[in-house]
mmCIF file of C-alpha atoms and ligand atoms in Angstrom:
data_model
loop_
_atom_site.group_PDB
_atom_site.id
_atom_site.type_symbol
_atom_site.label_atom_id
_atom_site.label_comp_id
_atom_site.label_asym_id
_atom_site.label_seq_id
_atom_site.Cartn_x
_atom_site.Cartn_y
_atom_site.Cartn_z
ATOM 1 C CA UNK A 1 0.945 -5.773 -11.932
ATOM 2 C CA UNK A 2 -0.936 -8.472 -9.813
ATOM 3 C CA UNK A 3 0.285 -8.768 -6.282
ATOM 4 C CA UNK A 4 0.256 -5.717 -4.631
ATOM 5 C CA UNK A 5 2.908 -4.597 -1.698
ATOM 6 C CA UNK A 6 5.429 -7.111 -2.051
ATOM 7 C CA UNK A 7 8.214 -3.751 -2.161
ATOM 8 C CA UNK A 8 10.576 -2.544 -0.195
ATOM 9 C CA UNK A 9 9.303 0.122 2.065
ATOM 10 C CA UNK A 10 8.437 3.702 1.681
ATOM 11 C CA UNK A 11 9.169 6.272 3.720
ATOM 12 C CA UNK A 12 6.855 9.947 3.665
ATOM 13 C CA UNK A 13 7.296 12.616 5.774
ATOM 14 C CA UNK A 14 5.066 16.243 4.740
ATOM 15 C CA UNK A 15 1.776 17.734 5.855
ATOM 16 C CA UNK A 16 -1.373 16.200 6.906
ATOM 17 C CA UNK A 17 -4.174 18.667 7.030
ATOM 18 C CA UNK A 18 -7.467 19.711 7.109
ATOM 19 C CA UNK A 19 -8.339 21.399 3.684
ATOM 20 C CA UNK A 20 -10.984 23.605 3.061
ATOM 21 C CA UNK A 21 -11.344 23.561 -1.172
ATOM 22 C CA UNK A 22 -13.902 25.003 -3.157
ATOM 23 C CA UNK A 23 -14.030 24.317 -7.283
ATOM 24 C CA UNK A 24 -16.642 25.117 -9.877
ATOM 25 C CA UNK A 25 -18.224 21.995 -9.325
ATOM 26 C CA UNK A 26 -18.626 22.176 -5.319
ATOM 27 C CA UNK A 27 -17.320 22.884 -2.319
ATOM 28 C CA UNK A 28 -15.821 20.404 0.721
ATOM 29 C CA UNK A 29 -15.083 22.278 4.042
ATOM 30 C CA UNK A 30 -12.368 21.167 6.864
ATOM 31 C CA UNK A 31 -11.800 17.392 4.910
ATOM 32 C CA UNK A 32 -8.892 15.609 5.111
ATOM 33 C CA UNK A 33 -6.007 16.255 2.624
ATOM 34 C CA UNK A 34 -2.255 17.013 3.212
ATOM 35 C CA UNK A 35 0.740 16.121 0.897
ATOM 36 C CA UNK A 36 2.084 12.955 3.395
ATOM 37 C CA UNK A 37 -1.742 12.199 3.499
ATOM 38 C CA UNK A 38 -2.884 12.156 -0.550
ATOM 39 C CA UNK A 39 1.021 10.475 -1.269
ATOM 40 C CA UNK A 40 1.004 7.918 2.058
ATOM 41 C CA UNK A 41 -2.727 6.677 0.278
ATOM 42 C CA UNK A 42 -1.805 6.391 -2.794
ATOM 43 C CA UNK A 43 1.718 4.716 -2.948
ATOM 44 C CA UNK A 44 0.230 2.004 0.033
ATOM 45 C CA UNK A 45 -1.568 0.356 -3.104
ATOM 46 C CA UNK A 46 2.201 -0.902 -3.615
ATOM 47 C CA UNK A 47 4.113 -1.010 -1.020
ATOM 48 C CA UNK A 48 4.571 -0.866 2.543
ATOM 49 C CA UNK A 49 4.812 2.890 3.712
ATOM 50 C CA UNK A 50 5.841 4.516 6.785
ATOM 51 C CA UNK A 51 3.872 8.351 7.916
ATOM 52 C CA UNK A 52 5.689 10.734 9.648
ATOM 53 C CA UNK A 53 3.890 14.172 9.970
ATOM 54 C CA UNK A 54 2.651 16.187 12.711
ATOM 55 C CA UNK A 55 -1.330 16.725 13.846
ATOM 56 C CA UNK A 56 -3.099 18.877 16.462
ATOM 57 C CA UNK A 57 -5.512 17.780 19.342
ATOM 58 C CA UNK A 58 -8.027 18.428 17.023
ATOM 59 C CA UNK A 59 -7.200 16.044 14.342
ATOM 60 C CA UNK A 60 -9.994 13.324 14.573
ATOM 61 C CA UNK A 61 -9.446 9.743 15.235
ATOM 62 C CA UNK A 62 -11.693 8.374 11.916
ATOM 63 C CA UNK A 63 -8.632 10.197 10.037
ATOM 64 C CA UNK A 64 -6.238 8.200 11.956
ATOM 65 C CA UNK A 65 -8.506 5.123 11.426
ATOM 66 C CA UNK A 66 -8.117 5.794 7.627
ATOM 67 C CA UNK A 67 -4.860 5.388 7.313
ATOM 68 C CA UNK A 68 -4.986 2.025 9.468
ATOM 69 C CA UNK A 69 -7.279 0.824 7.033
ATOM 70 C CA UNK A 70 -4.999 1.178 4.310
ATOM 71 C CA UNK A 71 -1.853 -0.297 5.879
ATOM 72 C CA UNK A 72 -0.005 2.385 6.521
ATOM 73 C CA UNK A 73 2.339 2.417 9.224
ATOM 74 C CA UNK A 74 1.218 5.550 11.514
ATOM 75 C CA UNK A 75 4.530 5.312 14.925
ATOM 76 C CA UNK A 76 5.694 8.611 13.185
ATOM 77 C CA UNK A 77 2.659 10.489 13.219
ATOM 78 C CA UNK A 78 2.760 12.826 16.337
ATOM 79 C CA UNK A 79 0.007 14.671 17.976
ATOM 80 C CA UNK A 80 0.864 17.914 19.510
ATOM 81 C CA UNK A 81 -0.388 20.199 21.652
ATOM 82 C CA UNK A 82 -2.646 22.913 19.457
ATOM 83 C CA UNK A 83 -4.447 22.957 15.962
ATOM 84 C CA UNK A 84 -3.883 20.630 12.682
ATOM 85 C CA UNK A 85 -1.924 22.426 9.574
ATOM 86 C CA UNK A 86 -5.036 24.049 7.938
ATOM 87 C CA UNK A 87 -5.203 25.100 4.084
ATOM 88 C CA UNK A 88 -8.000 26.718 2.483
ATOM 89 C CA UNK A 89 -7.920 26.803 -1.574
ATOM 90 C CA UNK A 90 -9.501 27.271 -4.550
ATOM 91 C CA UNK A 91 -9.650 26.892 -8.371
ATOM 92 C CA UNK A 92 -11.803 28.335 -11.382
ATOM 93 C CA UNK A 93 -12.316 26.631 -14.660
ATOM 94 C CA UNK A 94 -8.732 26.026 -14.804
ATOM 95 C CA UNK A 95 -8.223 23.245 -12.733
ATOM 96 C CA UNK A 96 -4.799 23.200 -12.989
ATOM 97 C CA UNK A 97 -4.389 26.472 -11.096
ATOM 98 C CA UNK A 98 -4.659 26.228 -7.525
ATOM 99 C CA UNK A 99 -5.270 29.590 -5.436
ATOM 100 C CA UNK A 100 -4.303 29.426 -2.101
ATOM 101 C CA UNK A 101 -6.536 31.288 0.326
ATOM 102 C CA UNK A 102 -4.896 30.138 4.019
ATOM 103 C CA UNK A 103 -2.468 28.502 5.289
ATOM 104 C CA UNK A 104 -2.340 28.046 9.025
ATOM 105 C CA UNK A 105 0.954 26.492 9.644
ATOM 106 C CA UNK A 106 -0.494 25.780 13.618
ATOM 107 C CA UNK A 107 1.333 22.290 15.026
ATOM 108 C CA UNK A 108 3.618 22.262 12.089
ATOM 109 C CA UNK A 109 5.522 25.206 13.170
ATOM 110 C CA UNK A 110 7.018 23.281 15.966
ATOM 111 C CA UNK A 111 7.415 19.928 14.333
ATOM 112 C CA UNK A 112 10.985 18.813 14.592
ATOM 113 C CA UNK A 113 10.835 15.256 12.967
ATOM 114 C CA UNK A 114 12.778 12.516 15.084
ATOM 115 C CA UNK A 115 12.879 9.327 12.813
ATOM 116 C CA UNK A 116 13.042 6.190 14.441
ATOM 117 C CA UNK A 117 15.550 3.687 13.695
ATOM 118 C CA UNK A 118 13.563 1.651 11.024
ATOM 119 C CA UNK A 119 12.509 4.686 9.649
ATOM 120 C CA UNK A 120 16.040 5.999 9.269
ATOM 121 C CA UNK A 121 17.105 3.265 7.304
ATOM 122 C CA UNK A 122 14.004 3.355 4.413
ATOM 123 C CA UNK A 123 15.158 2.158 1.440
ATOM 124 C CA UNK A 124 13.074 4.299 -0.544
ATOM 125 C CA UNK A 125 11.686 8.094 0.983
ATOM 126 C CA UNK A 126 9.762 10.564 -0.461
ATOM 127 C CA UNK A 127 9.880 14.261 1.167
ATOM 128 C CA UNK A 128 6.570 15.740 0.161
ATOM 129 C CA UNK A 129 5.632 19.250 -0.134
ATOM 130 C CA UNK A 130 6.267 20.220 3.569
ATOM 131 C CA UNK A 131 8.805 23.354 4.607
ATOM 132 C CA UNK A 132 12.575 22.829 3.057
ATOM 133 C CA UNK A 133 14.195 22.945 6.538
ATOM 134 C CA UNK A 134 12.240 20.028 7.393
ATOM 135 C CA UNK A 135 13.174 18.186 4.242
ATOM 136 C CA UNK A 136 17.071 18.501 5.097
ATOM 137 C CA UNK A 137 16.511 17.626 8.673
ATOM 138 C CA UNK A 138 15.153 14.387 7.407
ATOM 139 C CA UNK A 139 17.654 13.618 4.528
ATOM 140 C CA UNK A 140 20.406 14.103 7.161
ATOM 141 C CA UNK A 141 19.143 11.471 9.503
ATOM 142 C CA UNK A 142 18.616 8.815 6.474
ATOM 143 C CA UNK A 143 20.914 5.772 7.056
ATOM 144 C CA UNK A 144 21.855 5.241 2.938
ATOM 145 C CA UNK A 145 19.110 5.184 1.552
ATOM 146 C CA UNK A 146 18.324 3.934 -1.972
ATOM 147 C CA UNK A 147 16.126 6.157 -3.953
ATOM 148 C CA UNK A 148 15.093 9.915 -2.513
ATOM 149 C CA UNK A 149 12.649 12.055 -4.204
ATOM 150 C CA UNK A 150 11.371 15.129 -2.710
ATOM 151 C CA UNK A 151 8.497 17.948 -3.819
ATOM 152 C CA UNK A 152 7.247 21.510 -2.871
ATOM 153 C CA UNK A 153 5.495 24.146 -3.763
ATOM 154 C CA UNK A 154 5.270 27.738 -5.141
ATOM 155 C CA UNK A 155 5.407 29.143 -1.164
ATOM 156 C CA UNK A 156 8.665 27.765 0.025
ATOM 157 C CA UNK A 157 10.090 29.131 -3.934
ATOM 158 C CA UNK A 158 9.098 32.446 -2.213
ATOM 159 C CA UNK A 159 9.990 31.985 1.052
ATOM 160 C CA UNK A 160 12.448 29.469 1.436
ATOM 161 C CA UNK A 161 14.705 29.033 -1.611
ATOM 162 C CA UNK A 162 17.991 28.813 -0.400
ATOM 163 C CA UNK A 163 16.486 25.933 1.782
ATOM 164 C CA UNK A 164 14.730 24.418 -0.998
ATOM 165 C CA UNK A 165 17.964 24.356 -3.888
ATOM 166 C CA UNK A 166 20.084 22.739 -1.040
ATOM 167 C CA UNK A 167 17.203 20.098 -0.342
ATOM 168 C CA UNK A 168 17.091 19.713 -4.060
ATOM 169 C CA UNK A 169 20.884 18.876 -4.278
ATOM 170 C CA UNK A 170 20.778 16.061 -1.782
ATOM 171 C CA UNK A 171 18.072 13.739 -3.500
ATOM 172 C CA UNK A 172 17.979 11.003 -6.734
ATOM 173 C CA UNK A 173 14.369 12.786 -8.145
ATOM 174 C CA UNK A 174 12.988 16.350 -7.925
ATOM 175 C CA UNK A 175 8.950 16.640 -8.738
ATOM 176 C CA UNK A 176 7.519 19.695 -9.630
ATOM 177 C CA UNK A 177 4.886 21.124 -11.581
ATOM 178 C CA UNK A 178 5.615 23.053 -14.576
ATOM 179 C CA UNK A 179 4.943 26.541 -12.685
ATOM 180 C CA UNK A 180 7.114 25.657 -10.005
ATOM 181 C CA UNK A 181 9.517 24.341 -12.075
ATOM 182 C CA UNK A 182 9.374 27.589 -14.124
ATOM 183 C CA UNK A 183 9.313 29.556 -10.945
ATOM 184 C CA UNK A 184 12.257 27.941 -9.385
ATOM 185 C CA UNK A 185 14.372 28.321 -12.684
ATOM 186 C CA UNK A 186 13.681 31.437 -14.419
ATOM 187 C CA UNK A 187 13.285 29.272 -17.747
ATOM 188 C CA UNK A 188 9.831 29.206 -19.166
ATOM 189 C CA UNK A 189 10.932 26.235 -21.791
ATOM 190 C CA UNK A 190 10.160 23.289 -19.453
ATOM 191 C CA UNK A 191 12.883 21.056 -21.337
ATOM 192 C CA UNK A 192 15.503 23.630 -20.397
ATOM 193 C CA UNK A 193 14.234 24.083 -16.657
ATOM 194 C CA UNK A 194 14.208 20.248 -16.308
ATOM 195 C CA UNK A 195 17.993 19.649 -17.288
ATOM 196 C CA UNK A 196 18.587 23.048 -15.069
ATOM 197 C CA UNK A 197 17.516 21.499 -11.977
ATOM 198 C CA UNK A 198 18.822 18.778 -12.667
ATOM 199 C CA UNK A 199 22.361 20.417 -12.582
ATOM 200 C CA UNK A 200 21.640 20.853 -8.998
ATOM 201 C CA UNK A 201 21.965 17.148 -8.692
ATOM 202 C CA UNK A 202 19.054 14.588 -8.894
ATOM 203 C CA UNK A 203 19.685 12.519 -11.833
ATOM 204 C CA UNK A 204 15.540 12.142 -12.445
ATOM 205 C CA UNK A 205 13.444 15.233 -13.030
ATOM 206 C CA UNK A 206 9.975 15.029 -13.229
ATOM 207 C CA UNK A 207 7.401 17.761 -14.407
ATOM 208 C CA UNK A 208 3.823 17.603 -13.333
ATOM 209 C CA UNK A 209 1.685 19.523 -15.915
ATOM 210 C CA UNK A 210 -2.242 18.903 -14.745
ATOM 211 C CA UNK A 211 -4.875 17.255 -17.234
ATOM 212 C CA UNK A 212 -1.814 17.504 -19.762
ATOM 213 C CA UNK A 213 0.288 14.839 -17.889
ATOM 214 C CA UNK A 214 3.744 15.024 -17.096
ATOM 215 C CA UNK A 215 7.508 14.705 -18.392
ATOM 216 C CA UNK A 216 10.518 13.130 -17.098
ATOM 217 C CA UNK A 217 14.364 13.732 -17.629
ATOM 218 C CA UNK A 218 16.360 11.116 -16.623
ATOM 219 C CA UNK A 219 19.991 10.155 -18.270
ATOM 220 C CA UNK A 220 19.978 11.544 -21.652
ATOM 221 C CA UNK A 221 15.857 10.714 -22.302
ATOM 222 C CA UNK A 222 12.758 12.611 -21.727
ATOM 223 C CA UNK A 223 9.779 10.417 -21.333
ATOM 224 C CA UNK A 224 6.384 12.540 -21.774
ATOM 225 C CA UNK A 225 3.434 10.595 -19.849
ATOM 226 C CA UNK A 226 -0.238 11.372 -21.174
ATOM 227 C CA UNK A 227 -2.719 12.009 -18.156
ATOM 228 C CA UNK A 228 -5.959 10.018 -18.354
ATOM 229 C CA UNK A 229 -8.545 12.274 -20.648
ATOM 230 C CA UNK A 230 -11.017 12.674 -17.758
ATOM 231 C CA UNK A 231 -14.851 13.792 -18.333
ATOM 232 C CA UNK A 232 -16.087 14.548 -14.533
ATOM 233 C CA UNK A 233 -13.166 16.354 -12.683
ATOM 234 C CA UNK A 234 -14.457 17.488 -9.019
ATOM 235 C CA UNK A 235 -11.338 18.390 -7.127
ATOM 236 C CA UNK A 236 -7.788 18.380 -8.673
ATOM 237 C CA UNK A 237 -6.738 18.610 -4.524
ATOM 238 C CA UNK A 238 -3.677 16.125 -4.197
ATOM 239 C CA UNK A 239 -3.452 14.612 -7.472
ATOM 240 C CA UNK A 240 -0.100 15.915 -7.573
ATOM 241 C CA UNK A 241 0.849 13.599 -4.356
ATOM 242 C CA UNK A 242 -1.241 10.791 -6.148
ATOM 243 C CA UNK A 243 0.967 11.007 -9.189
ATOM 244 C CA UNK A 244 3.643 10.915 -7.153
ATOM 245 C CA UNK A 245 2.554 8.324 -4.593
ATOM 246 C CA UNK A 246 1.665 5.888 -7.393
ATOM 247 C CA UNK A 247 4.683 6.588 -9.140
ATOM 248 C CA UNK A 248 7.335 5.785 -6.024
ATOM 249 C CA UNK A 249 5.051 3.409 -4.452
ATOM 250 C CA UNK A 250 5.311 1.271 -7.904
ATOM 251 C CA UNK A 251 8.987 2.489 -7.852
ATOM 252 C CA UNK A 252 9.629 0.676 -4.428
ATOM 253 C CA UNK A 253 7.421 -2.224 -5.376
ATOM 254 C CA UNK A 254 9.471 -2.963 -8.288
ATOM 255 C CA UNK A 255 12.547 -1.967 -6.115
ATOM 256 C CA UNK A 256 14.436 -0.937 -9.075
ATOM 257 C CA UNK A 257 14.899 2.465 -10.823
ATOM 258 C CA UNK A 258 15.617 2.602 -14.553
ATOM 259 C CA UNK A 259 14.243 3.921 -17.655
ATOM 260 C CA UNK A 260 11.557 1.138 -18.031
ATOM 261 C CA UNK A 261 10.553 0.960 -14.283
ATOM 262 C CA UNK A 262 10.846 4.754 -14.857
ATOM 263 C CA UNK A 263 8.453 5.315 -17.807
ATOM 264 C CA UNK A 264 5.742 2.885 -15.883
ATOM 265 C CA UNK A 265 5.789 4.708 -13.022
ATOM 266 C CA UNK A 266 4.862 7.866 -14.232
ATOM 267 C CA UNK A 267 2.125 5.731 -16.129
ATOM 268 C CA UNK A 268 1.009 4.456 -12.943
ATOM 269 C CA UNK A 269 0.854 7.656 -11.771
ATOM 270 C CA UNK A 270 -1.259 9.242 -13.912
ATOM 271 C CA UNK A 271 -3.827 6.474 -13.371
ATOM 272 C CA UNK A 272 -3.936 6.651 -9.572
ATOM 273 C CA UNK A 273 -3.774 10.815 -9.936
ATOM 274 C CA UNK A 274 -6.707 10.627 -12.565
ATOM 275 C CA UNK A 275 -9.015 8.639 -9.460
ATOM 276 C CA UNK A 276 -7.791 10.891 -7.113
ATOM 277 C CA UNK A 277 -9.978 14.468 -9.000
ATOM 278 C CA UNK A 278 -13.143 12.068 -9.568
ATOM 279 C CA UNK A 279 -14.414 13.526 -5.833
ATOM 280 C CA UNK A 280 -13.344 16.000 -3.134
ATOM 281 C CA UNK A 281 -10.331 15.244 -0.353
ATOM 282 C CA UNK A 282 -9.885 11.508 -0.286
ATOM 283 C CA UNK A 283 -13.026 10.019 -0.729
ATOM 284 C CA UNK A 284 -12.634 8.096 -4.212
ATOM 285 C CA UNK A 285 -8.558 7.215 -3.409
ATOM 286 C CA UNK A 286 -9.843 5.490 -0.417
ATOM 287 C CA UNK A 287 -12.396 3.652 -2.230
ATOM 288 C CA UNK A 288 -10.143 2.198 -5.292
ATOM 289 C CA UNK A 289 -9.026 -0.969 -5.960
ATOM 290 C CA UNK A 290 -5.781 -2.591 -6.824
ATOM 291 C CA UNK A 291 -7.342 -3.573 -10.657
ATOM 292 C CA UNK A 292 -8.691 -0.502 -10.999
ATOM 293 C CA UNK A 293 -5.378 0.680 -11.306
ATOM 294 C CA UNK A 294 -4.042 -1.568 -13.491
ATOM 295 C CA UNK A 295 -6.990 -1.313 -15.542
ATOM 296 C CA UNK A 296 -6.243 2.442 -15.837
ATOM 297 C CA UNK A 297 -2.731 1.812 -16.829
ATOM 298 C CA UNK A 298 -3.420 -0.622 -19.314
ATOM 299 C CA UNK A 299 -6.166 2.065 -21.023
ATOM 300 C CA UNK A 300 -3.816 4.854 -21.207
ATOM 301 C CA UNK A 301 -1.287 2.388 -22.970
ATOM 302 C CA UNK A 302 -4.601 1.371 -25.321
ATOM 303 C CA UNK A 303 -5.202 4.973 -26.214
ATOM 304 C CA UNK A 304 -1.353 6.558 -26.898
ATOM 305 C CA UNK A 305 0.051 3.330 -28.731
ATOM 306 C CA UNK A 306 0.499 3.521 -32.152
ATOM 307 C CA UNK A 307 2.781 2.037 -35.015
ATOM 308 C CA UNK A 308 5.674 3.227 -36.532
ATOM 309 C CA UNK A 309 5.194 5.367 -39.273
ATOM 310 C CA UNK A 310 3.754 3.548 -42.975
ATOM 311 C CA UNK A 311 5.454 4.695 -46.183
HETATM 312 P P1 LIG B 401 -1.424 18.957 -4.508
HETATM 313 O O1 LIG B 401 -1.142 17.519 -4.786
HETATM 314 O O2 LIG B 401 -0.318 19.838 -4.984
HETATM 315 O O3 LIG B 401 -2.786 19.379 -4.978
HETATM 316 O O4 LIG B 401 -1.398 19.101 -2.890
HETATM 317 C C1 LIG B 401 -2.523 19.427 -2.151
HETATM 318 C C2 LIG B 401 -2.270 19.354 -0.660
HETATM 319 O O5 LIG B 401 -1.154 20.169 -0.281
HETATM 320 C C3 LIG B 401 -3.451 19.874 0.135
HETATM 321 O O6 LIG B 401 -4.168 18.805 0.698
HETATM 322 C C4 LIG B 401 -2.834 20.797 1.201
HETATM 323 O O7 LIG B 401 -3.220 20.451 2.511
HETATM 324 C C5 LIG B 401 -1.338 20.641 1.025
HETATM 325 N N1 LIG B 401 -0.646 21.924 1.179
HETATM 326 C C6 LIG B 401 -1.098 23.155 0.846
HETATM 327 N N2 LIG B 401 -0.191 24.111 1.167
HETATM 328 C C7 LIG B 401 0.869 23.464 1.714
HETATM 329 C C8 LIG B 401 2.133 23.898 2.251
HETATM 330 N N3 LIG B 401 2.493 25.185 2.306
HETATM 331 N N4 LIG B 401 3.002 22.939 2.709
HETATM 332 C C9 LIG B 401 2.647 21.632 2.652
HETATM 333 N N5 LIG B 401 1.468 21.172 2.193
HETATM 334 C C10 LIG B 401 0.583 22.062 1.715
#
């Protein structure tokens, strides 16, 4: 990894919010965050990504300015008339466990994504955790695309799962994390939930499991990534969308998807994710380097290498 976005480009449609999160280790009120927001961050350390998400009147322009500063291509985001997508959360000593507290739906509840042209024909999309029936509205308008991955969340498993299988069935890579996935299946052995929704028909699973890293089923392999061990964890907020951002965003960068692209991405995502929880909302993602990221990956390679076995 040296030159960074030299890719084909990304396109991310989901929510970008103001968050309200309070850990054990402090508290950050009305911040930025989002699932489009955390991934669109993350993945434009590779690539060239296009935004497309809905804000209110009150969304404020240094937000907007952030995402200028990192490249990323804002024509999609629309403002509408009323209040941002709000979320209010929180998590104990188990930082793996989110608890949501709100969720104000406000301008998203009448966003009715129109892509443009260019961003119909994206060679590479990711549909981040955002309402189903959004998800399908945008994989119908996609002009054959290469490579579509999509994620969501324990709410639309409630609420919207007839949505959410179908949305599932139209794209190359599902990412969940292991409750979801557990949620969504019935199966608590994560092995067996992988190749189930997998039968629904992406050909690439992967499973998001916290500070214990993640697993992917694609073909006939499983590939388990490690998650950086981390010492200070603030805010877990978004490191799913960071995994996933620097996993795609390295995906369309490379512009090829196999098992060795594969098994590097999820690397690569587990090094951006594991910046992401150093501080609340986006404040040490927006503050990271290129190298830092391959210095990351090339640590967690240092510390899970070993030989074969010695007799
Ligand atoms: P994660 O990577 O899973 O920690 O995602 C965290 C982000 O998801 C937060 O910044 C929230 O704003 C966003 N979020 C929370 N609830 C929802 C929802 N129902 N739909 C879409 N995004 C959400």
């Amino acid at each position: 990894m040296t030159q960074p976005k030299t890719g084909k480009h990304l396109l991310v449609i989901g929510t970008v919010a103001i968050d309200s999160v309070e850990t054990p280790f402090g508290k950050a009120d009305n911040v930025l965050g989002g699932s489009a927001t955390y991934f669109s961050i993350a993945s434009s350390f590779f690539t060239s990504v296009r935004l497309v998400a809905v804000v209110g009147e009150d969304f404020p322009q240094r937000h907007v300015d952030l995402f200028k500063k990192h490249g990323v291509n804002i024509d999609g985001l629309v403002r509408m008339k009323g209040e941002t997508f709000s979320w209010k959360g929180s998590y104990g000593y188990d930082l793996n466990v989110a608890n949501t507290l709100e969720t104000k739906l406000n301008t998203l509840e009448q966003f009715d994504p129109e892509l443009s042209e260019e961003d119909k024909r994206s060679p590479f999309v990711f549909l981040a955790n955002i309402d189903p029936d959004l998800q399908i509205k945008v994989i119908n308008q996609l002009k054959n695309p290469a490579f579509v991955a999509l994620d969501s969340m324990n709410l639309w498993i409630r609420i919207k799962k007839d949505s959410l299988l179908k949305a599932m069935s139209m794209v190359n890579m599902v990412v969940l994390n292991e409750a979801e996935a557990r949620e969504i299946t019935g199966q608590s052995n994560l092995v067996k939930a992988a190749k189930e929704i997998k039968k629904l028909g992406a050909s690439i699973v992967v499973i998001k499991q916290g500070e214990y890293g993640s697993m992917g089923v694609f073909g006939n392999e499983i590939f388990s990534a490690p998650a950086f061990p981390m010492e200070d964890v603030y805010d877990p907020t978004g490191a799913g969308d960071s995994f996933a951002g620097g996993m795609i965003g390295y995906l369309a960068r490379q512009g090829e998807i196999n098992p060795d692209t594969l098994r590097q991405a999820m690397i690569v995502g587990s090094a951006v994710a594991s910046y992401n929880v150093e501080a609340f909302s986006l404040e040490r993602l927006t503050q990271l380097k290129f190298n830092d990221i391959v210095n990351r990956y090339n640590e967690i390679k240092r510390i899970t290498i070993f030989d074969d076995f010695t007799h």
